[in-house]
């Protein structure tokens, strides 16, 4: 019996914005509704759902999806720090791969508070207290001054960048160039929170958040929502979705190994080992190598993490990531060499609503493979990759490709949305909701789209 495969048939997302007045039920609903419209399906076609969010009470996923109907399907909520969105996708895809569902929905959303990330529960053990203690010990060994080093997450990734520079002769100019590159990419992304394009010099001179990390090198807190529909091959063909189906070629999920503590490495504290292992699993499943990928969304929560993750994903050898930056093999170029890394602008500029981030990455890569990415389109995309990491820790790497039965050129988001969803962002309407909601809809939970 042939192994089952999973295909992405619908994607949708909100614009990612600074924390505002929209509540999570509407943010999540917009992502789900757009994914259903993109797939040409209704909520009655969905037989499993996974919802991802970090900041919220229990069963927020039900609160979001009950606005589409109360169909009695399994709805599972997941919180895996910054990798929450991809973790929800992993659950939905595995439900299809295991034969538990023919059509599954992953939805992610986040309504965040302004400012740096903080714990919601200060009266109990912190999940990352071991990582924090290790960083403090290393900083003590380095005899750093006992100043206010800045937010903990920024310190972790800043320390990783500093270790890379110390070991391999790179400078913070390389890291600033990564940040400037990502901001340049976001200029043409209508979904991005920031579309300004600071130069490398401006990035270096900007306000410092830690000892080395400046403000443009940091992802902002954001509000947003995203949805992804996953289906079996039988479902795809039954519903005539060959013109939009993108195959899940490989998926790797990893957590921290003992190297997190034993190596006493700041790069390992930032999750390099679990990125490495998740990527190896995904490449093996897909039967490809890094050189076979053309475009990827990499978890650049802070610019140093992009640099230290290049070797973890196999884009270069250890110690050669800064050379990739110097040769501009991480952006659009006419040479046909390298990769376009973070065409969306990455977390630094497109935004980082934790529960939606990983699903947004998948949306961008599906658009690329369909040839529907508008101004962000990369030429001749055969394989695309997403890398979504959460300290504490979890890493999900996915590899996507066009299936053999894909109808090239037949898909166009304008046919489904009435506008090109790669180039424009519009909020959902009552008409949109009515197109996709279940027949088992209850007026007790009306969606306030205003």
Short mmCIF file of C-alpha atoms in Angstrom, two decimals, residues 12-18 185-196 222-225 343-353 360-361 363-364 373-376 420-427:
data_model
loop_
_atom_site.label_atom_id
_atom_site.label_comp_id
_atom_site.label_asym_id
_atom_site.label_seq_id
_atom_site.Cartn_x
_atom_site.Cartn_y
_atom_site.Cartn_z
CA UNK A 12 -4.68 32.89 3.65
CA UNK A 13 -3.53 35.51 6.10
CA UNK A 14 -4.15 38.96 7.48
CA UNK A 15 -1.67 41.76 7.16
CA UNK A 16 0.68 41.64 10.15
CA UNK A 17 0.34 44.87 12.11
CA UNK A 18 1.48 46.50 15.32
CA UNK A 185 12.52 42.62 0.55
CA UNK A 186 9.56 43.80 2.61
CA UNK A 187 9.22 47.03 0.64
CA UNK A 188 7.10 45.18 -1.94
CA UNK A 189 5.18 43.03 0.54
CA UNK A 190 1.69 44.43 1.23
CA UNK A 191 1.29 42.10 4.24
CA UNK A 192 4.41 43.42 6.00
CA UNK A 193 4.32 45.42 9.21
CA UNK A 194 7.33 47.51 8.14
CA UNK A 195 8.09 48.58 4.58
CA UNK A 196 10.87 51.09 5.20
CA UNK A 222 2.54 41.99 16.04
CA UNK A 223 -1.10 41.11 15.64
CA UNK A 224 -2.11 38.72 12.88
CA UNK A 225 -3.75 35.53 11.74
CA UNK A 343 11.45 37.27 0.25
CA UNK A 344 8.65 38.40 2.56
CA UNK A 345 11.09 40.51 4.55
CA UNK A 346 11.37 37.97 7.33
CA UNK A 347 10.18 38.38 10.88
CA UNK A 348 12.29 41.52 11.27
CA UNK A 349 10.11 43.51 8.88
CA UNK A 350 6.98 41.55 7.99
CA UNK A 351 6.18 41.04 11.68
CA UNK A 352 5.97 38.17 14.15
CA UNK A 353 2.52 37.37 15.63
CA UNK A 360 2.37 32.82 7.19
CA UNK A 361 5.74 31.41 6.10
CA UNK A 363 1.55 30.87 2.71
CA UNK A 364 4.46 32.82 1.20
CA UNK A 373 3.71 35.77 -5.38
CA UNK A 374 3.37 39.03 -7.29
CA UNK A 375 6.30 41.42 -6.83
CA UNK A 376 8.00 38.92 -4.49
CA UNK A 420 -4.38 39.23 -6.55
CA UNK A 421 -3.76 38.09 -2.98
CA UNK A 422 0.00 38.15 -3.58
CA UNK A 423 -0.02 41.88 -4.29
CA UNK A 424 -2.97 43.16 -2.28
CA UNK A 425 -4.45 42.74 1.20
CA UNK A 426 -8.14 43.14 1.90
CA UNK A 427 -10.15 42.33 5.01
#
